[in-house]
Short mmCIF file of C-alpha atoms and ligand atoms in Angstrom, two decimals:
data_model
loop_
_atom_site.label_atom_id
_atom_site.label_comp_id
_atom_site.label_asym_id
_atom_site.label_seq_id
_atom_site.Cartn_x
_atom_site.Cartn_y
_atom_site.Cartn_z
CA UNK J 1 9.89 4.68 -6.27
CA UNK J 2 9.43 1.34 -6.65
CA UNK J 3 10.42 -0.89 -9.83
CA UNK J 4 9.84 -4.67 -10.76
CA UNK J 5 11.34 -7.65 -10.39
CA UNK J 6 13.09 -7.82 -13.62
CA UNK J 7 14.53 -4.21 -13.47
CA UNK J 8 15.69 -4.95 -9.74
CA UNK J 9 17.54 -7.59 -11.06
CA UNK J 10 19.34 -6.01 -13.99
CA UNK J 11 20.62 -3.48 -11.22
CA UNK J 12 21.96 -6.28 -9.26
CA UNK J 13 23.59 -7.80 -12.02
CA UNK J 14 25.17 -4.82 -13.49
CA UNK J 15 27.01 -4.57 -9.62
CA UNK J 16 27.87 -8.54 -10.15
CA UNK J 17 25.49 -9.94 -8.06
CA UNK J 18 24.45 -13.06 -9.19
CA UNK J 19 20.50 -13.85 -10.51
CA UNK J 20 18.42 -15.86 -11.43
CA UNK J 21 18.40 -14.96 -15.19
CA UNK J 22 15.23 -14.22 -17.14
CA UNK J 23 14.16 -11.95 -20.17
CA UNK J 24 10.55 -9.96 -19.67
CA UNK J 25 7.86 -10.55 -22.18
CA UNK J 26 4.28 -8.91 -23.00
CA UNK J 27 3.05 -11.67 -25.07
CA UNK J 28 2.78 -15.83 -24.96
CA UNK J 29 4.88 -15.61 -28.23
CA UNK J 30 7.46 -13.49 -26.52
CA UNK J 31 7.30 -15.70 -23.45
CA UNK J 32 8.05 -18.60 -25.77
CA UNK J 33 10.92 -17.32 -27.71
CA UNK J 34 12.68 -16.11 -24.26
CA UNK J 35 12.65 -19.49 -23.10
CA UNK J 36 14.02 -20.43 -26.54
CA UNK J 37 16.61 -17.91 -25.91
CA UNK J 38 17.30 -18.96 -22.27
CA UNK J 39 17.54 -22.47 -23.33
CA UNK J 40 20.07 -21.44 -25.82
CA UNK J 41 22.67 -18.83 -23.62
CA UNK J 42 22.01 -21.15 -19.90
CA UNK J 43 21.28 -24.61 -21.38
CA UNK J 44 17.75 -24.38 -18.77
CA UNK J 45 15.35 -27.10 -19.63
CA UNK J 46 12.94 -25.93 -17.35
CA UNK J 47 11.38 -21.77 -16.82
CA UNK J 48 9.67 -20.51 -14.39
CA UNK J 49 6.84 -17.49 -15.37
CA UNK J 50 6.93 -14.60 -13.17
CA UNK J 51 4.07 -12.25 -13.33
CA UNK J 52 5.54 -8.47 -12.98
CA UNK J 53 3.59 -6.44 -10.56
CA UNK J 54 4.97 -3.86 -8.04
CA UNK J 55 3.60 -6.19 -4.92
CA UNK J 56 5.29 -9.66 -3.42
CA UNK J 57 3.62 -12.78 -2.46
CA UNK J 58 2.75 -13.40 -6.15
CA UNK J 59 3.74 -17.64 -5.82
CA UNK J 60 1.10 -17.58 -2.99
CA UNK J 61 -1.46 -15.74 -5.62
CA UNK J 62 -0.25 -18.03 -8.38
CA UNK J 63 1.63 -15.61 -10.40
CA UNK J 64 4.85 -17.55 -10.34
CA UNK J 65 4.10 -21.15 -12.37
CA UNK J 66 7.06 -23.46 -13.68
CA UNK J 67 6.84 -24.54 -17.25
CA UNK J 68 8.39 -27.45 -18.23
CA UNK J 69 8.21 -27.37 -21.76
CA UNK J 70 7.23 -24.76 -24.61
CA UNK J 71 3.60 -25.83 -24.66
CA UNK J 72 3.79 -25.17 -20.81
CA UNK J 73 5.62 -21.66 -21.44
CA UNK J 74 2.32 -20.60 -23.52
CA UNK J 75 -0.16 -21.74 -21.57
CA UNK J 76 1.20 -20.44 -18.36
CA UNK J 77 2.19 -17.15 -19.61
CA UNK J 78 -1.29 -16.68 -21.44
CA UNK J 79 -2.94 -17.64 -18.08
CA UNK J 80 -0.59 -15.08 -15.98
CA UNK J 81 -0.77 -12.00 -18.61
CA UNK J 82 -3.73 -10.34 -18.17
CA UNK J 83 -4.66 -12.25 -14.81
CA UNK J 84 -5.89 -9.59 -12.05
CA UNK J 85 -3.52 -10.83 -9.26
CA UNK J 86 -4.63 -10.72 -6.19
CA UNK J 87 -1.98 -11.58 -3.53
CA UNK J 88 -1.62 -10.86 0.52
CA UNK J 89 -0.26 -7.48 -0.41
CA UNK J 90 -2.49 -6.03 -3.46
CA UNK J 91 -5.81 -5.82 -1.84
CA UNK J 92 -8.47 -7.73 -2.67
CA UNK J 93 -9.40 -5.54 -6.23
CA UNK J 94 -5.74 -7.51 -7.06
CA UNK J 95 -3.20 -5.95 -9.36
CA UNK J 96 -3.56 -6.42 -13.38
CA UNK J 97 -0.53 -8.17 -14.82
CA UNK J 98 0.16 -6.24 -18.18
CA UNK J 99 4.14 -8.17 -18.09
CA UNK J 100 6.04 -11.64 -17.57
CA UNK J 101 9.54 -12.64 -16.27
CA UNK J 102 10.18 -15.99 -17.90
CA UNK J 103 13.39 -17.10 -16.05
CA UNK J 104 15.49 -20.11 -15.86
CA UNK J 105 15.04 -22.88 -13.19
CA UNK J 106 17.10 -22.46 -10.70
CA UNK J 107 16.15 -25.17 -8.57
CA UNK J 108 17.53 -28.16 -10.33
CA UNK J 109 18.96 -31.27 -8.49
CA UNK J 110 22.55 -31.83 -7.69
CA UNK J 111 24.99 -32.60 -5.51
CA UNK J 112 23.99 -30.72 -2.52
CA UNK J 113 20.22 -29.45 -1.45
CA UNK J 114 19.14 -26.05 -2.20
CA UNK J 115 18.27 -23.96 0.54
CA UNK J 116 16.23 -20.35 0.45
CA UNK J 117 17.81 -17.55 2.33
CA UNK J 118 16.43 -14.09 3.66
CA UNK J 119 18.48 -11.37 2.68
CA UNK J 120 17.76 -7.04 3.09
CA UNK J 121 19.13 -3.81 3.03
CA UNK J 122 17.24 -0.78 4.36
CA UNK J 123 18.25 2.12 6.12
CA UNK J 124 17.41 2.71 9.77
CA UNK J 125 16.32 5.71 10.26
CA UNK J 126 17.25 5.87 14.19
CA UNK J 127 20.78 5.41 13.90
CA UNK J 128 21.45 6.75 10.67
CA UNK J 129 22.75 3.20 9.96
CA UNK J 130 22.27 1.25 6.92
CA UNK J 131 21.12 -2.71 8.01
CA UNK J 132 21.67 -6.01 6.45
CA UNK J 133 18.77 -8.35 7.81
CA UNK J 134 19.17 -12.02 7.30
CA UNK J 135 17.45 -15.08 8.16
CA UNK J 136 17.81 -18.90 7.38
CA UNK J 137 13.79 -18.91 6.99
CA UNK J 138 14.12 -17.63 3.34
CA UNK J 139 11.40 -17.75 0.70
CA UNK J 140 7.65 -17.92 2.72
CA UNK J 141 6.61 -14.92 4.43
CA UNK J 142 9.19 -13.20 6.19
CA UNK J 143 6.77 -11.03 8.81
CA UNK J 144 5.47 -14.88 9.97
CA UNK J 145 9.26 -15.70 10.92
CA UNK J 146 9.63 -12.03 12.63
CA UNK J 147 6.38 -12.59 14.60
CA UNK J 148 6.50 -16.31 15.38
CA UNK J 149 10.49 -17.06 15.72
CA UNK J 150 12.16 -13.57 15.78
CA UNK J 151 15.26 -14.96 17.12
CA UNK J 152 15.77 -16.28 13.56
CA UNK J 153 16.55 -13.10 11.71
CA UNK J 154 19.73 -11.28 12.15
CA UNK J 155 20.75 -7.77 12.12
CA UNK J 156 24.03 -6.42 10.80
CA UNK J 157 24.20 -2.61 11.07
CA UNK J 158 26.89 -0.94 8.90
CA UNK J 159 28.33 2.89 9.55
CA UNK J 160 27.79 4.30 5.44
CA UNK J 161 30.64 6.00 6.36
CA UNK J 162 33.05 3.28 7.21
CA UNK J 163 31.24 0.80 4.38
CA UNK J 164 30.55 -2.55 4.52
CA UNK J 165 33.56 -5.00 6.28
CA UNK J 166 34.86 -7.95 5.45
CA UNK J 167 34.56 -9.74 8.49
CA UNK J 168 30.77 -8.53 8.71
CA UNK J 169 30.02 -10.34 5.09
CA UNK J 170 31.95 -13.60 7.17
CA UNK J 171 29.71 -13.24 9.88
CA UNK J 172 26.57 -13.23 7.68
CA UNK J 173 27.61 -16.21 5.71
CA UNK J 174 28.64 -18.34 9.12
CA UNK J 175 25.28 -17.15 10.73
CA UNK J 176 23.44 -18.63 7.47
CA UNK J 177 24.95 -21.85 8.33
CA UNK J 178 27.09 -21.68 5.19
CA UNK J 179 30.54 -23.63 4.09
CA UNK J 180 32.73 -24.38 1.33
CA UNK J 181 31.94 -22.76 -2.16
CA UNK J 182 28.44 -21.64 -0.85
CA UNK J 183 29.88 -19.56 2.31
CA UNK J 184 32.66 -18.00 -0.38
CA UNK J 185 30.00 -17.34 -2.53
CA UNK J 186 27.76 -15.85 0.06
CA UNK J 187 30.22 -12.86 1.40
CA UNK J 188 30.26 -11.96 -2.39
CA UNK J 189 26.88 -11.79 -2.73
CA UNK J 190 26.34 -9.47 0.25
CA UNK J 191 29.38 -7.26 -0.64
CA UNK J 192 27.84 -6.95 -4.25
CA UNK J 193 24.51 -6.66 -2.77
CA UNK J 194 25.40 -3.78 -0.30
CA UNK J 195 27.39 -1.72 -3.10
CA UNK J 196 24.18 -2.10 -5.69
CA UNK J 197 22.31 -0.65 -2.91
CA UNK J 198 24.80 1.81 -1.64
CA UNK J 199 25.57 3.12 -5.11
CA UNK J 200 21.85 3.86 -6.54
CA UNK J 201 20.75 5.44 -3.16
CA UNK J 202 18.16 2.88 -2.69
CA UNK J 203 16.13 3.01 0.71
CA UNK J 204 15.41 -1.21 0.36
CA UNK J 205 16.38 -4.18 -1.53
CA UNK J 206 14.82 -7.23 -0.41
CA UNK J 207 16.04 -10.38 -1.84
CA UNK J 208 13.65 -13.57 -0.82
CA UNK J 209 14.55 -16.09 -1.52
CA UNK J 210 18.27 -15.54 -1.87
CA UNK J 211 18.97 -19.21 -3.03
CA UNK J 212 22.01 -21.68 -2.50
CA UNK J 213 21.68 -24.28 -5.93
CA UNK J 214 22.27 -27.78 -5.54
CA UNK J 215 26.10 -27.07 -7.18
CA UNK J 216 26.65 -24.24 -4.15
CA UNK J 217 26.09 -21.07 -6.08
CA UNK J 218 24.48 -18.01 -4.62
CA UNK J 219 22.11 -16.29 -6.15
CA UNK J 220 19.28 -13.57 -5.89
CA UNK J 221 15.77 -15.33 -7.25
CA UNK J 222 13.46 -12.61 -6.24
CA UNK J 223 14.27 -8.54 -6.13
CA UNK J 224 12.45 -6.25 -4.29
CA UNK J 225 13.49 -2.91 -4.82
CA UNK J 226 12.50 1.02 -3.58
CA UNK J 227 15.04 3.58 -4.70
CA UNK J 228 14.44 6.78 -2.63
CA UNK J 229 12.58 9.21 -4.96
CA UNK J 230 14.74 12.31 -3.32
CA UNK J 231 17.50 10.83 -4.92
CA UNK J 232 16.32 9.89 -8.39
CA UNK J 233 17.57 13.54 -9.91
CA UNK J 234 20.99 12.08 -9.06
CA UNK J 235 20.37 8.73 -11.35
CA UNK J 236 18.17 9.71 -14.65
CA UNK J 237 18.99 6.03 -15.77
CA UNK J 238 16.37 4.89 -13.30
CA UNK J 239 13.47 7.59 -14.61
CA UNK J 240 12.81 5.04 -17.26
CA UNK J 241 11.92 2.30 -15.20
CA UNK J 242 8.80 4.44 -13.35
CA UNK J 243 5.46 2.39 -13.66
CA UNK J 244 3.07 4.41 -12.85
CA UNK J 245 0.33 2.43 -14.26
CA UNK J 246 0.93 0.27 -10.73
CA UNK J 247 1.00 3.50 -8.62
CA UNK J 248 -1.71 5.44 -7.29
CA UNK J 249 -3.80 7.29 -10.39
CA UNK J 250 -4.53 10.17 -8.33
CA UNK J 251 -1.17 10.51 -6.59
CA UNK J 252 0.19 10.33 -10.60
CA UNK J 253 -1.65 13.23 -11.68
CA UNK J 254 -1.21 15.53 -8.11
CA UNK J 255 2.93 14.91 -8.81
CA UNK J 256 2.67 15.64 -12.38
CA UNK J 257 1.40 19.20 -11.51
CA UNK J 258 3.97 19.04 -8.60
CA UNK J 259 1.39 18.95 -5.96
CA UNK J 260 2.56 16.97 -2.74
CA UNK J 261 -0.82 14.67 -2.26
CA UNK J 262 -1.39 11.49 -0.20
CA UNK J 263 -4.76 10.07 0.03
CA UNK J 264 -6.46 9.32 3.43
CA UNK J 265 -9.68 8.51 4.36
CA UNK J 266 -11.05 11.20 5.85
CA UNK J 267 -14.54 13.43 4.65
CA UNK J 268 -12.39 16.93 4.40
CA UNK J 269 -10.12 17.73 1.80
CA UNK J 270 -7.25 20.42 2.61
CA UNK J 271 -5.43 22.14 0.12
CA UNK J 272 -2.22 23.98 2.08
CA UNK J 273 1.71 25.55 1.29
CA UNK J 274 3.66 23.93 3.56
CA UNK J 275 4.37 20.35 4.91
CA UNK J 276 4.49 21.96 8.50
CA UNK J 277 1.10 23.63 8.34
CA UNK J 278 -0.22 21.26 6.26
CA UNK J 279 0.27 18.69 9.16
CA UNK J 280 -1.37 21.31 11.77
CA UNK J 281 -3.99 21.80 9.31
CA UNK J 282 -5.10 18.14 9.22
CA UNK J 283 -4.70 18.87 12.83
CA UNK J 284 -7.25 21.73 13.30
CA UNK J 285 -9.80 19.53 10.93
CA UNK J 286 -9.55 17.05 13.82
CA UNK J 287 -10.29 19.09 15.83
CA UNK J 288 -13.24 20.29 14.12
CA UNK J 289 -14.89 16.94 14.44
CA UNK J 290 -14.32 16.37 11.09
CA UNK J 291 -11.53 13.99 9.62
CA UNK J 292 -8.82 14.59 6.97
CA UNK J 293 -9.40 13.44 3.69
CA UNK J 294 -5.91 14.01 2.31
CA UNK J 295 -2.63 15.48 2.45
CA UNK J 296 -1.85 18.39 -0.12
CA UNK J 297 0.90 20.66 -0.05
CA UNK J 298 0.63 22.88 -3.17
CA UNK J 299 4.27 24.18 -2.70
CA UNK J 300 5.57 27.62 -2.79
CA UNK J 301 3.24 28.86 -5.95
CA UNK J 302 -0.08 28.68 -5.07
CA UNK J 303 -2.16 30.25 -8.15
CA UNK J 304 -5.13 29.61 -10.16
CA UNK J 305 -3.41 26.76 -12.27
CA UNK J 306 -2.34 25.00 -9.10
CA UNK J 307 -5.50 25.59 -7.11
CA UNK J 308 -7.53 24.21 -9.68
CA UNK J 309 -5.46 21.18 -10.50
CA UNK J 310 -5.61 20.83 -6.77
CA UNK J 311 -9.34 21.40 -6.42
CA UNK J 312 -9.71 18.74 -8.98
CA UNK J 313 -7.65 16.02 -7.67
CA UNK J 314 -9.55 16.47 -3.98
CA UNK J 315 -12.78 16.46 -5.69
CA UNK J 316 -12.06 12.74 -7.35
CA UNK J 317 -12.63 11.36 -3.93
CA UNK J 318 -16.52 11.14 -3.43
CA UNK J 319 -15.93 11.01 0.66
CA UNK J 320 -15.10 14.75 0.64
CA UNK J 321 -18.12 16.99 2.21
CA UNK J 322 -15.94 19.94 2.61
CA UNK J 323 -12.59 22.01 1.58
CA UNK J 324 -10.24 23.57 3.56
CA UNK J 325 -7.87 25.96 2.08
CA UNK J 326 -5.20 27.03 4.96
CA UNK J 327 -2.12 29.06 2.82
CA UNK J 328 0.12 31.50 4.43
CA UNK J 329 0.77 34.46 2.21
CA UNK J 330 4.53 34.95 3.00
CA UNK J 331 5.98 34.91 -0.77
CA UNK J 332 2.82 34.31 -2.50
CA UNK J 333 0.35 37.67 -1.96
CA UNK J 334 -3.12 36.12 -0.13
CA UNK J 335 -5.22 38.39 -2.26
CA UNK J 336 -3.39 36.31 -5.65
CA UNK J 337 -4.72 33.26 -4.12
CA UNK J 338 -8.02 34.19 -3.60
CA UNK J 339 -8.29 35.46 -6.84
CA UNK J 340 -7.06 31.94 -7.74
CA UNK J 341 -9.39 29.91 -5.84
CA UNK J 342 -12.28 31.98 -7.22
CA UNK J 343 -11.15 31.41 -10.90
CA UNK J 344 -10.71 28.11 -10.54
CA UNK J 345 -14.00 27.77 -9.03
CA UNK J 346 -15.70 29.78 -11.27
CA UNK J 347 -14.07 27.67 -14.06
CA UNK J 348 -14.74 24.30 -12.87
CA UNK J 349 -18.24 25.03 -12.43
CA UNK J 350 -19.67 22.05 -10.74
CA UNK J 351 -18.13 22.14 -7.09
CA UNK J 352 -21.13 21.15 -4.77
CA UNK J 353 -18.92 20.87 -1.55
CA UNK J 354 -18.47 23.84 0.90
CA UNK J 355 -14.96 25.71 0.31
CA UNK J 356 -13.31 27.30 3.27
CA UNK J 357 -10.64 29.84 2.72
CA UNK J 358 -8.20 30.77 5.05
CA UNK J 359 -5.71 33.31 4.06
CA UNK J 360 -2.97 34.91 6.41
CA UNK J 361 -0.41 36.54 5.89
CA UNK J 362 0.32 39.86 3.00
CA UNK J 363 -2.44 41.65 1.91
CA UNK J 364 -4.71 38.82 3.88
CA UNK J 365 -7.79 41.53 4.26
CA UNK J 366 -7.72 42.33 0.68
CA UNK J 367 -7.95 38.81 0.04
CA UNK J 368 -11.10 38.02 2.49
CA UNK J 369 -12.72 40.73 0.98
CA UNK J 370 -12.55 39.57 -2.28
CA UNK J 371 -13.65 35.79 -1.68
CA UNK J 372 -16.92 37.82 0.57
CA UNK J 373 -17.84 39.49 -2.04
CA UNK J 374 -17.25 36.76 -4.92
CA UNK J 375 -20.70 35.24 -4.75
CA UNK J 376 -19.45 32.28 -4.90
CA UNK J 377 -19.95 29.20 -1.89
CA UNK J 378 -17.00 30.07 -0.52
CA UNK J 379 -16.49 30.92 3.15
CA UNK J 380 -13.29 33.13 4.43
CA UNK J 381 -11.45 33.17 7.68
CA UNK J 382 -8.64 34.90 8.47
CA UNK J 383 -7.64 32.98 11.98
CA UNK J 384 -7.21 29.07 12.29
CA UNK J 385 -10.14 29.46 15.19
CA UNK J 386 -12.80 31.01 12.94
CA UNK J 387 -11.98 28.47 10.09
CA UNK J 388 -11.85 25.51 12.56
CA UNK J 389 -15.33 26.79 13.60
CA UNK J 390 -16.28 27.06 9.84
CA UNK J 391 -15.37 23.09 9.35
CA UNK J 392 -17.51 22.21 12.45
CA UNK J 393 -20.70 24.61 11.43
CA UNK J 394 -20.49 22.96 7.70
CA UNK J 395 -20.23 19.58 8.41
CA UNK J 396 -23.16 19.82 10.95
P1 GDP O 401 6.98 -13.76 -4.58
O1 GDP O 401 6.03 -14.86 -4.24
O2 GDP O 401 6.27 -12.56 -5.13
O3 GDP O 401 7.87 -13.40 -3.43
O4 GDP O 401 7.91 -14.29 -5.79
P2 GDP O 401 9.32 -15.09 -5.78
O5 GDP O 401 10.13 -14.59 -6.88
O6 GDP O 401 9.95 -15.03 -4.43
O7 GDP O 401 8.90 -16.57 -6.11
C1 GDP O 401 8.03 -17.31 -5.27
C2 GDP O 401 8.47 -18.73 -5.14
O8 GDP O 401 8.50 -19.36 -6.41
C3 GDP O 401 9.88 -18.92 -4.59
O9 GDP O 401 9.93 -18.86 -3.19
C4 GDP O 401 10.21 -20.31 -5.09
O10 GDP O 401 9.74 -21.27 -4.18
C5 GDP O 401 9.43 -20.40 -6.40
N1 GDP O 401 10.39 -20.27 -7.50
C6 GDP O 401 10.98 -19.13 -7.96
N2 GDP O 401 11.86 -19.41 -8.94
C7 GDP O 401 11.83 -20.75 -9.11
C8 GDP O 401 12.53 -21.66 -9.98
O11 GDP O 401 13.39 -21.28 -10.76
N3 GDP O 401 12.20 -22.97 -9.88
C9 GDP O 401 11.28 -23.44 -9.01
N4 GDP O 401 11.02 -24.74 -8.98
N5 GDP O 401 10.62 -22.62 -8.18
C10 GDP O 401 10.89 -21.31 -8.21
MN1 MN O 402 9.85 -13.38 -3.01
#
């Protein structure tokens, strides 16, 4: 799952990592009074307005303006709230900004220079090792740096059963070409930084820019954050902070009727129990000549409820020409399904594309028989090769 800016940062302060800090706001007026506010607790002449949308690159899109007075607050923030956003990683449609981080300026002159940092932890799947990547080319686009200059991004992998060590958060902070307060301050900031991550079970936090301030203070100005949705049961504090107006409608719906969906591209839909045969189904569809249109695992109950909310949610996507229903009647009786599938056809009415049903498994000749003699457009198979034949002759 993955959360804004503003909520990524409230995590990393609540495990003392230091932030830029910033109060959201849905309005101008709101946008105005939290730099009142801001003003007020951090003495910070000078806000910057951060449009809230679950994608980065938002300075390049121009949904990250400094304001340097209250006039500047509400003009900016009505310009950014309601803006479609359309940044390197949105897509060209852009993103709608509904919400506003109006923070303080952190990039005021002093003493020293400031000077962006790259700073993430993500889990590497291959060694079962969490990693701290790091880089002195903080704040533009970090995949530029890993293409063009590689050699200037650092790996630290740490054992999550030994935890993060001392002398590693040293390392980082001499490798960033840090001394003094700033270096001090920097092995804090990771140690804080891993434990926020360790703690909620996150799978990334991305911080770029991680910023030194002219007066040597480390702090996080950006927050990208993905907290591992297998995980989530284990932290209902998080639940609230789901926005699934920025996630996928259709995806949305399939998880609120705890179907397993993924959209692809492809021109047949498949509707299958299993994660395992749903793979080898999209693999038999290939096969076929035809290409899958989407993932769907309906789970362990697969009856007329869940093969209608399933038939609807492939149906949304006009590329699909045909249906493929592979489910293996181990727990779930075959003829149940198929009296499912023809209810929920019969019910919706209005399905134009050509449904193939393959049923194995108990009481799978039962179940052919009654999708045969249905009526319906509905075409039964009992082996993958007959139903991989039945794609083909349909979508000729
Ligand atoms: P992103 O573009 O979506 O990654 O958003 P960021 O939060 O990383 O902000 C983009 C850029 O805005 C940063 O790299 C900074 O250069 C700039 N920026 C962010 N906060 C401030 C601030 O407080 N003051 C100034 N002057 N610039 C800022
Ligand atoms: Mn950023």
């Amino acid at each position: 799952m993955n959360i804004h800016e503003y909520q990524g940062k409230q995590i990393l302060k609540s495990f003392g990592v230091r932030i830029q800090e910033g109060i959201v706001a849905d309005t101008p007026e709101q946008a105005v009074e939290a730099a009142k506010k801001l003003k007020e607790d951090y003495n910070s002449d000078w806000v910057v307005i951060k449009a809230q949308i679950h994608a980065g690159g938002r300075g390049k899109g121009g949904g990250v303006k400094l304001a340097k007075n209250l006039e500047e607050v509400k003009q900016r923030a009505t310009d950014i709230i309601g803006m479609q956003l359309i940044t390197p990683q949105t897509g060209p449609q852009g993103k709608l900004v509904s919400k506003v981080l109006v923070a303080q300026d952190v990039y005021y002159p002093g003493e020293s220079e400031t000077k962006e940092f790259y700073v993430s932890v993500l889990l590497n799947r291959s060694t079962g090792k969490n990693i701290i990547m790091y880089s002195t080319e903080g704040g533009m686009d970090i995949e530029e740096v890993a293409e063009h200059t590689p050699h200037l991004i650092f790996k630290e992998e740490i054992d999550p059963k030994v935890g993060l060590q001392a002398f590693q958060t040293r390392k980082i902070a001499f490798n960033l070409g840090l001394s003094g307060a700033a270096f001090k301050d920097m092995t804090k900031f990771i140690a804080a930084l891993y434990k926020a991550y360790d703690a909620t079970d996150s799978s990334m936090f991305e911080i770029n820019p991680v910023l030194k301030t002219s007066d040597d203070k480390i702090l996080a100005v950006d927050a990208k954050v993905n907290l591992d949705d297998n995980a989530l049961f284990r932290h209902p504090e998080f639940a609230a902070m789901r926005d699934t107006s920025e996630e996928d409608p259709t995806e949305v719906e399939a998880s609120a009727s705890n179907l397993n969906y993924v959209k692809l591209d492809g021109n047949v839909g498949c509707m299958v129990n299993g994660a395992g045969l749903a793979m080898a189904t999209m693999d038999i569809i290939k096969i076929a000549g035809g290409e899958p249109a989407n993932f769907l695992d309906v789970g362990g109950t697969a009856n007329a409820t869940t093969v209608k909310a399933a038939f609807q949610i492939i149906l949304k996507d006009p590329k699909v020409e045909a249906i493929l229903i592979n489910i293996f009647g181990g727990i779930v009786r075959c003829d149940r399904v198929a009296q499912g599938v023809i209810d929920a056809y019969t019910e919706m009415g209005n399905i134009s594309v050509p449904i193939i049903v393959r049923l194995q498994g108990t009481n799978a000749v039962e179940a052919k028989k009654l999708i045969d003699e249905s009526g319906l457009k509905v075409f039964s198979a009992i082996l993958l090769k007959e139903a991989a034949d039945l794609v083909s002759e349909v979508l000729a």
